[in-house]
Coordinates of C-alpha atoms in Angstrom, one line a residue:
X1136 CA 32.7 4.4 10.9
X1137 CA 33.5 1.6 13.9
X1138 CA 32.5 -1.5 14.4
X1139 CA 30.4 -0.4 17.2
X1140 CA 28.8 2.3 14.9
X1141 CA 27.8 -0.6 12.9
X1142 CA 25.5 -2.0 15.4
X1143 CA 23.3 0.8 15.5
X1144 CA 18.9 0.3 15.3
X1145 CA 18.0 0.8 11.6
X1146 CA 15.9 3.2 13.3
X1147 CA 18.8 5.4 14.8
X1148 CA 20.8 4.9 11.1
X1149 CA 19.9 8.2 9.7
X1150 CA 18.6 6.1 6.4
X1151 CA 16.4 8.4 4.2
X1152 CA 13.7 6.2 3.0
X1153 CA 11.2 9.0 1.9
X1154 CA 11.9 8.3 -1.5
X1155 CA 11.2 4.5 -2.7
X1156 CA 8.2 4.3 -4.8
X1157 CA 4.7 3.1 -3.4
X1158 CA 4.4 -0.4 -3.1
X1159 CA 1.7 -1.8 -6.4
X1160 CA -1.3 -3.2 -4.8
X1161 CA -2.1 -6.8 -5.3
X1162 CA -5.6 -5.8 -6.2
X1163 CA -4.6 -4.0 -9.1
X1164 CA -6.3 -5.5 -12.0
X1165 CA -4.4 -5.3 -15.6
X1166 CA -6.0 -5.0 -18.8
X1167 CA -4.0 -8.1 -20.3
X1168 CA -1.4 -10.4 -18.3
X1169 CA 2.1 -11.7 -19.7
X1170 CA 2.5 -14.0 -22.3
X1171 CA 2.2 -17.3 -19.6
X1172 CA 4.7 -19.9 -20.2
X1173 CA 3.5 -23.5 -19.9
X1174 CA 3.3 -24.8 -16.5
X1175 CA 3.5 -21.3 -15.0
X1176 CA 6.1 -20.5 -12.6
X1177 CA 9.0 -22.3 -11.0
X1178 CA 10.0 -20.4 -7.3
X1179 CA 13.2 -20.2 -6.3
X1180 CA 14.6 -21.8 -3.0
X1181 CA 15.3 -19.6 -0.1
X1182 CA 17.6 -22.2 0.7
X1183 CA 19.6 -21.6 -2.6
X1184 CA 20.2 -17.5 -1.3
X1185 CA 22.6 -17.0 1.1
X1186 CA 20.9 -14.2 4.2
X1187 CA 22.4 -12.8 6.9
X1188 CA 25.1 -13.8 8.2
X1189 CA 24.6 -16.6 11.2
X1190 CA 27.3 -19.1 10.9
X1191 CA 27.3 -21.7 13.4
X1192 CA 30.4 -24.3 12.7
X1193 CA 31.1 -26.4 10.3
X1194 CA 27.8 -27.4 8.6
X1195 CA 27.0 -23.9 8.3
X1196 CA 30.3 -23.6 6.5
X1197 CA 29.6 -27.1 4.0
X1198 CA 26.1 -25.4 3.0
X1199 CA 28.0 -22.6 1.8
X1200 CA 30.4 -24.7 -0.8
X1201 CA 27.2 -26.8 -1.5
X1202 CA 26.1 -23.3 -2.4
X1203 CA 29.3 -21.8 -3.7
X1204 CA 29.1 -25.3 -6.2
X1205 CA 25.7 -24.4 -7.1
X1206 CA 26.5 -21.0 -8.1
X1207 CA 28.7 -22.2 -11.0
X1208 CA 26.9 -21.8 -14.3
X1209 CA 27.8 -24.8 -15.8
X1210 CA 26.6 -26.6 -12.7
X1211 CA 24.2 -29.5 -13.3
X1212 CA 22.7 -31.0 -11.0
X1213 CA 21.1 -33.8 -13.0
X1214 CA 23.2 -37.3 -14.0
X1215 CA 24.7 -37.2 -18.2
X1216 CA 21.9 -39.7 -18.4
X1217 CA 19.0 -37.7 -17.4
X1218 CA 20.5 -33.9 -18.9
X1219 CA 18.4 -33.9 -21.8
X1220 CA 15.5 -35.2 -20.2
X1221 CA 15.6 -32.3 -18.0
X1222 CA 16.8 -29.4 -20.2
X1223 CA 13.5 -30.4 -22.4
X1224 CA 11.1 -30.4 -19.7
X1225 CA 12.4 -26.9 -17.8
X1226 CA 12.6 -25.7 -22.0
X1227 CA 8.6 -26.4 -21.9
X1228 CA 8.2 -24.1 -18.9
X1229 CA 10.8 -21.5 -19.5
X1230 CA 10.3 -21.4 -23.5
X1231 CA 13.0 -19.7 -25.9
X1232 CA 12.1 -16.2 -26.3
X1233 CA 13.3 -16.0 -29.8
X1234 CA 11.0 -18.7 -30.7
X1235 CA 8.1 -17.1 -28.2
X1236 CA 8.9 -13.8 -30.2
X1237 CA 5.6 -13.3 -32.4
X1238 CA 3.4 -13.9 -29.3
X1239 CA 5.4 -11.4 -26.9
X1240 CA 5.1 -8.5 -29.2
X1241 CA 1.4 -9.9 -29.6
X1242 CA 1.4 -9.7 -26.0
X1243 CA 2.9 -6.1 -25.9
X1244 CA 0.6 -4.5 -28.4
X1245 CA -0.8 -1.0 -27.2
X1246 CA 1.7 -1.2 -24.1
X1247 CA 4.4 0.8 -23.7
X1248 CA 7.8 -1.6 -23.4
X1249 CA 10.0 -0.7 -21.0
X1250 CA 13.4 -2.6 -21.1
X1251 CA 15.6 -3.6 -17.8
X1252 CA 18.9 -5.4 -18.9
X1253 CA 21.3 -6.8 -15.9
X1254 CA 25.0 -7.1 -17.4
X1255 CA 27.1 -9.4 -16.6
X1256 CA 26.1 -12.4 -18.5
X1257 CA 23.6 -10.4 -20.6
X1258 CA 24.8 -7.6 -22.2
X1259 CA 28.7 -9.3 -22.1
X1260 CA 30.4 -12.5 -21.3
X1261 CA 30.9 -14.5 -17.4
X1262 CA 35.1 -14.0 -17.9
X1263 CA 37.5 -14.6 -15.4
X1264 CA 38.5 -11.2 -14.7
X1265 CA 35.3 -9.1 -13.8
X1266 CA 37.2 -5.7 -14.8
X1267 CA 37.5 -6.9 -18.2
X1268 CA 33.9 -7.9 -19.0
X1269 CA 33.8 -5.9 -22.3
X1270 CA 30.6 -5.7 -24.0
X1271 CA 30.7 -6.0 -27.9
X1272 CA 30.8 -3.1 -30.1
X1273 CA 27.7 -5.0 -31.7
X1274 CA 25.9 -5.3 -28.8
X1275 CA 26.8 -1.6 -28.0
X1276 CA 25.1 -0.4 -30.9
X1277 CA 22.3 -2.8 -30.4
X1278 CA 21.2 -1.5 -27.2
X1279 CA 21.8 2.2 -28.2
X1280 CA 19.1 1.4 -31.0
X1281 CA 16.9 -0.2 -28.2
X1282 CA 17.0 2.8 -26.4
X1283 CA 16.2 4.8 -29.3
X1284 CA 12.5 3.0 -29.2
X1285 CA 12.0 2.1 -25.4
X1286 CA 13.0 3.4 -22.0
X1287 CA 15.7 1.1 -21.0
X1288 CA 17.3 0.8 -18.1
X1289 CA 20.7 -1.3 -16.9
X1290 CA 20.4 -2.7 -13.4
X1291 CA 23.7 -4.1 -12.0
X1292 CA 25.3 -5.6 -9.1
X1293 CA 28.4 -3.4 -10.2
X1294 CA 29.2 0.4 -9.3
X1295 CA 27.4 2.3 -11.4
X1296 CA 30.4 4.2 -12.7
X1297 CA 31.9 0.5 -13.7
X1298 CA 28.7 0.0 -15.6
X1299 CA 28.7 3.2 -17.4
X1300 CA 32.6 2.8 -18.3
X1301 CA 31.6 -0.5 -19.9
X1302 CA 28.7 0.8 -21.3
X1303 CA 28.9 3.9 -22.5
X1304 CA 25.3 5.3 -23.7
X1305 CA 24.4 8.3 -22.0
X1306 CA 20.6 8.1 -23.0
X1307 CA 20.2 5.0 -20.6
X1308 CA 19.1 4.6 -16.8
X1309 CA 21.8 3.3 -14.8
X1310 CA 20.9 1.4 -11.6
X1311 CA 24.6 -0.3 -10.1
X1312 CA 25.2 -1.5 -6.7
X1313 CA 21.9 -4.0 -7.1
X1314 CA 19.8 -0.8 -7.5
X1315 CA 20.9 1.3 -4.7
X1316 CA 22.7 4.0 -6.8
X1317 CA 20.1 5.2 -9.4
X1318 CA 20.5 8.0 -12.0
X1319 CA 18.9 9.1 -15.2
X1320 CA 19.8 9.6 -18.5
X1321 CA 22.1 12.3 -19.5
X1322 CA 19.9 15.8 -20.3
X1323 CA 16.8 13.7 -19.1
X1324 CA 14.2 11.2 -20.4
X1325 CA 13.3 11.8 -23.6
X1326 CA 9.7 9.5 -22.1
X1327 CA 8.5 11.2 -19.9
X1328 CA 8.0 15.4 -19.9
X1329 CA 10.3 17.1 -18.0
X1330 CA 12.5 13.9 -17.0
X1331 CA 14.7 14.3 -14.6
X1332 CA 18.4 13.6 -15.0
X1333 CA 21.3 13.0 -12.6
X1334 CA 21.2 11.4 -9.5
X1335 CA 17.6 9.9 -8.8
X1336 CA 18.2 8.0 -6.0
X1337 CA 20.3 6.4 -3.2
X1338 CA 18.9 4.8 -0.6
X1339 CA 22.2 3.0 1.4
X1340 CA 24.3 6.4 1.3
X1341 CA 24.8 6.7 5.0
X1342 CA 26.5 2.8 4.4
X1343 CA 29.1 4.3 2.4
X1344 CA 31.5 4.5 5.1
X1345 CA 30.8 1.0 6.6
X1346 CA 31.4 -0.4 2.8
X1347 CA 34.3 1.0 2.6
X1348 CA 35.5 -0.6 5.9
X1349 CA 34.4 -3.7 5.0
X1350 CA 35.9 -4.0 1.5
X1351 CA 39.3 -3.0 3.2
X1352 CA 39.1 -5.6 5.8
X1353 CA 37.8 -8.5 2.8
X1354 CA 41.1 -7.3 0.8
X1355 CA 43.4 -8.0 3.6
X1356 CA 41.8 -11.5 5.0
X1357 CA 41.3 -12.5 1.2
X1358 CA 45.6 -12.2 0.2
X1359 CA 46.3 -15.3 1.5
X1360 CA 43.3 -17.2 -0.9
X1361 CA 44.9 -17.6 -4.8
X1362 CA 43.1 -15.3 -7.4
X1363 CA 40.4 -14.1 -5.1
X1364 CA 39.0 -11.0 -5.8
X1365 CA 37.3 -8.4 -3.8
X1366 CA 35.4 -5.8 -5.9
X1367 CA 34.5 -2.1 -4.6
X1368 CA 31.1 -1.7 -6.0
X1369 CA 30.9 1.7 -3.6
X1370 CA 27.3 0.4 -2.0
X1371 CA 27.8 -3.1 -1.9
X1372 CA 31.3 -5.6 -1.8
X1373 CA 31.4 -8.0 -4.2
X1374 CA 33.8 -11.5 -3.4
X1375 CA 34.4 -13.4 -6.6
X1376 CA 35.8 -16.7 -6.3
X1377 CA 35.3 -17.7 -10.3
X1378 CA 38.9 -18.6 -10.7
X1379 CA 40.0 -19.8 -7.1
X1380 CA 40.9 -23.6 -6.7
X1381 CA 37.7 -25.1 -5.0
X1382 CA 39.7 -26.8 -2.2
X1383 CA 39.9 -22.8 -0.7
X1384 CA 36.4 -22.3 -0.9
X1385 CA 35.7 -23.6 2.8
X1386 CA 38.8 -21.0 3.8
X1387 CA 37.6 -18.2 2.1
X1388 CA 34.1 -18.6 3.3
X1389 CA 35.5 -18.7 6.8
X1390 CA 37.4 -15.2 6.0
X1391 CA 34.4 -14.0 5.0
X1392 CA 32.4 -14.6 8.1
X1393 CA 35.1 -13.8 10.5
X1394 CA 35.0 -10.0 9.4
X1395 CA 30.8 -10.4 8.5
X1396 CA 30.0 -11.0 11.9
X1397 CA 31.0 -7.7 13.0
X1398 CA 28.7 -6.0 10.6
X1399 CA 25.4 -7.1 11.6
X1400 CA 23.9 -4.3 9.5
X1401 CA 25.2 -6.1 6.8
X1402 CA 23.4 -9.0 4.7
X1403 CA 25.3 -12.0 2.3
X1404 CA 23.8 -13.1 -1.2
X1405 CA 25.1 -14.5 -3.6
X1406 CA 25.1 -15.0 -7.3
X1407 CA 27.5 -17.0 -10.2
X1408 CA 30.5 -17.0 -8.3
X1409 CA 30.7 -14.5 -6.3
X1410 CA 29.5 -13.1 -2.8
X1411 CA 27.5 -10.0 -2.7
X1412 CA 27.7 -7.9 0.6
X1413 CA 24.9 -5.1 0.9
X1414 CA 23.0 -3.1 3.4
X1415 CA 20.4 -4.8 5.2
X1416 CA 17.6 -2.4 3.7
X1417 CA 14.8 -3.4 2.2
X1418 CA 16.2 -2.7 -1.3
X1419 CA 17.4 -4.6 -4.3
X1420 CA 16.6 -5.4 -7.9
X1421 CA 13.3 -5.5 -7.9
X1422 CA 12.6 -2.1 -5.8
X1423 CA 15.1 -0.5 -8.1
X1424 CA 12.6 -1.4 -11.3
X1425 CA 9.6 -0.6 -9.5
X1426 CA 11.1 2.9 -8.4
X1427 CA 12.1 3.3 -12.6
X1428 CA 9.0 2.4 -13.5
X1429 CA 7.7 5.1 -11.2
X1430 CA 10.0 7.8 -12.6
X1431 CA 8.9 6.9 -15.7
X1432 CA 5.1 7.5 -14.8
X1433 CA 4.2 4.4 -15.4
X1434 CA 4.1 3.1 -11.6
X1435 CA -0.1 2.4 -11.8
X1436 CA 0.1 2.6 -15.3
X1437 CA -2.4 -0.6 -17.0
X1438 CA -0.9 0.3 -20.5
X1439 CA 2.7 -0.7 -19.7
X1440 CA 5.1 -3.6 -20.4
X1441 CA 8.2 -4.0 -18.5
X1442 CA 10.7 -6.5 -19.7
X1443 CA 13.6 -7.7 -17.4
X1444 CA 16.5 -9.5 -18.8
X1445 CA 19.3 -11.1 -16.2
X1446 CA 21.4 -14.3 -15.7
X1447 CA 22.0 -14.0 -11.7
X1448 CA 19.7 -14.7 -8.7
X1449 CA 20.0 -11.6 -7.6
X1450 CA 17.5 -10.4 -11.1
X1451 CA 15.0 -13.0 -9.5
X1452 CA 13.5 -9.8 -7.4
X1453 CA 13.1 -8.6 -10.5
X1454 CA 11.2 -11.5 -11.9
X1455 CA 9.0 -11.6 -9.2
X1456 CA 8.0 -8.2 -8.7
X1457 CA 7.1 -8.4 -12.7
X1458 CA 5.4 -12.0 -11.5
X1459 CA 3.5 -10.5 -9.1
X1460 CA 2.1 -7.0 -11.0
X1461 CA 1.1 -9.3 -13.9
X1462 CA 3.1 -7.2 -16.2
X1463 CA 5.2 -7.8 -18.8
X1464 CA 7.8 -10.6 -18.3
X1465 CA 11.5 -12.2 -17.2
X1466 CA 13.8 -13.6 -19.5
X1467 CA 16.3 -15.6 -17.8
X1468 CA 19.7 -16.0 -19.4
X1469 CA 21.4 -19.7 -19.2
X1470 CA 22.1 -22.8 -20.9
X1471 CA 21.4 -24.9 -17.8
X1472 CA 17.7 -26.0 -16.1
X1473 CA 17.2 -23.5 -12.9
X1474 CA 14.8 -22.7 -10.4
X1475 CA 13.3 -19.5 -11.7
X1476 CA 10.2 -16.9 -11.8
X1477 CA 11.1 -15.5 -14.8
X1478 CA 8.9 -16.6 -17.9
X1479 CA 11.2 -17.1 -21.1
X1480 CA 14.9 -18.1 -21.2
X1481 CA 17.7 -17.4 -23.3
X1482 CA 21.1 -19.2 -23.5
X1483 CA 23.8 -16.5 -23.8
X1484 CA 24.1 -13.0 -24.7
X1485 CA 24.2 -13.9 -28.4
X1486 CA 20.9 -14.7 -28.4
X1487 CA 20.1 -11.6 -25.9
X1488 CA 21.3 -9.1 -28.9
X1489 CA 19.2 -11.2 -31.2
X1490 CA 16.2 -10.3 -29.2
X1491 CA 17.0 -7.2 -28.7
X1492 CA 17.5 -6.5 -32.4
X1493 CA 14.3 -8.4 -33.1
X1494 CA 12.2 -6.4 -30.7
X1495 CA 14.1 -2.8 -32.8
X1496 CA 13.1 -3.8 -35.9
X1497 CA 9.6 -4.8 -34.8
X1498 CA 9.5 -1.3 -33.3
X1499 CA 10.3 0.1 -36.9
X1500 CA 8.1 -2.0 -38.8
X1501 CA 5.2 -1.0 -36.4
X1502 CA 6.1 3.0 -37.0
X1503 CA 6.4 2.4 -40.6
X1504 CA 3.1 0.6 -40.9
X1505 CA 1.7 3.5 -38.9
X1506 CA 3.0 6.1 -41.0
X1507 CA 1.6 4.4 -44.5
X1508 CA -2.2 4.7 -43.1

């Protein structure tokens, strides 16, 4: 695919979008909303998500360090002084959800949990080198015991077949490329009659080529910046700059728009340390676990509890869509105050397997108490 192909109307594109799910209605009323944390919600700045690309000179340029500084996750914007301060008062709004436990399963009673778990940062460790973010054995296990009780589902800025080497459970949804490369459990859902497996859905394929394209271009503009990295995640380029020296930020967010602003059917995010570059559809995390959710049956469903774990902004469509249906919750993973819509936090993925194994073993204890009556 040219440059000039890459100008077409989204109209003219050839994009199949026959197969998101419906959109929930507003009006829906719910039978019981989320556990509410203190204070309610905290909404994220546009101004903190980088869109499409319109780069205009050099301010354009600072705003993107300012936000390429931002994304680190041990940034803080608050003085020594005042850290504490603010880590207690964001803690009241944003509550630990290992010490919120008792009143989330309270909250979840007669529901249906559905689990959606982002990776990077959740189910393994920020490193330095994104092909070697191994997840424990231990957590492994834990979240092949989670799927055991609950629908879960891992939803990934990452290629999906990246995911699944790191991964490995066959009995989970897989939704990589933030959502836009969907497919179901090995042999089918064991939660819903008849579930399908394989592919379920790909919105962005006709993009495949322009990806491509682009990722090749990013490789060659990006030699000349010190342990860059651009990442292949088939529907979506990923640009970490984790481990380059912060004096070549300004230069590598100038490669990036000189070979962005050719691709206008192409939008810039970002998330810790890295630049996402996706289609310009109207997909991402949050379509991707409403269309689950949908697969699963549970799309208008009153009796269902979704619960979305992630570290990054992009899981904030996530926390919103959750937000907005009054359903369930967001749990978002860091050590460090942040703008946020989800409604629990969690520090590290330690403390993600914790929950994880807390919510199993709750599952267990409820069958058992079942089976005694």
């Amino acid at each position: 695919m040219t440059k000039q192909n890459a100008a077409v109307s989204e109209a003219d594109s050839g994009i199949n979008m026959a197969a998101p799910p419906a959109a929930v209605s507003n009006s829906t009323v719910f039978s019981q909303k989320p556990p509410a944390a203190p204070g309610g919600y905290i909404s994220i700045s546009s101004k903190k998500i980088l869109k499409n690309l319109d780069v205009n000179g050099a301010q354009r340029i600072n705003s993107w360090v300012e936000s390429m500084r931002g994304s680190s996750p041990t940034h803080i914007k608050s003085t020594p002084h005042s850290l504490t301060e603010d880590h207690s008062s964001w803690m009241v709004d944003h509550p630990s959800a290992l010490e919120m436990f008792e009143q989330i399963i309270e909250a979840s009673k007669g529901k249906q949990i559905v689990m959606f778990l982002d990776y990077d940062g959740t189910l393994s460790p920020i490193v330095d080198d994104p092909d070697r973010a191994f997840m424990s054995d231990k957590m492994r296990a834990t979240v092949k015991k989670l799927a055991k009780c609950f629908p879960t589902a891992i939803v990934s800025g990452r290629c999906r077949d990246k995911v699944y080497s790191f991964v490995k459970l066959a009995e989970l949804y897989y939704a990589g490329s933030h959502g836009m490369d969907i497919k179901g459990p090995t042999g089918g859902s064991k939660y819903k009659k008849g579930g399908q497996a394989g592919i379920l859905f790909q919105p962005a394929s006709e993009y495949l080529p322009m990806i491509d394209e682009v990722y090749k271009e990013l490789v060659e503009k990006t030699k000349s910046i010190p342990r860059a990295k651009v990442e292949n995640n088939r529907f979506c380029v990923s640009v970490h700059f984790r481990c380059v020296d912060e004096k070549k930020w300004i230069e590598l967010a100038q490669q990036v728009k000189s070979v962005l602003k050719e691709y206008p059917k192409l939008r810039l995010s970002q998330g810790r340390k890295v630049f996402e570059i996706r289609p310009t559809i109207k997909w991402d995390k949050g379509k991707a676990l409403e269309f689950l959710l949908e697969s699963l049956g549970f799309a208008n469903c009153t009796n269902v509890f979704p619960v979305y774990i992630g570290d990054d902004r992009t899981d904030e469509d996530a926390f919103k869509i959750l937000r907005d249906r009054g359903q369930g919750f967001g749990i978002l993973v860091s050590k460090f105050p942040k703008d946020t819509s989800a409604s629990y936090s969690l520090q590290e993925p330690s403390e993600v397997m914790d929950f994880l194994q807390r919510l199993v073993n709750s599952k267990r204890l409820s069958y058992m108490g079942r089976t005694r009556m």
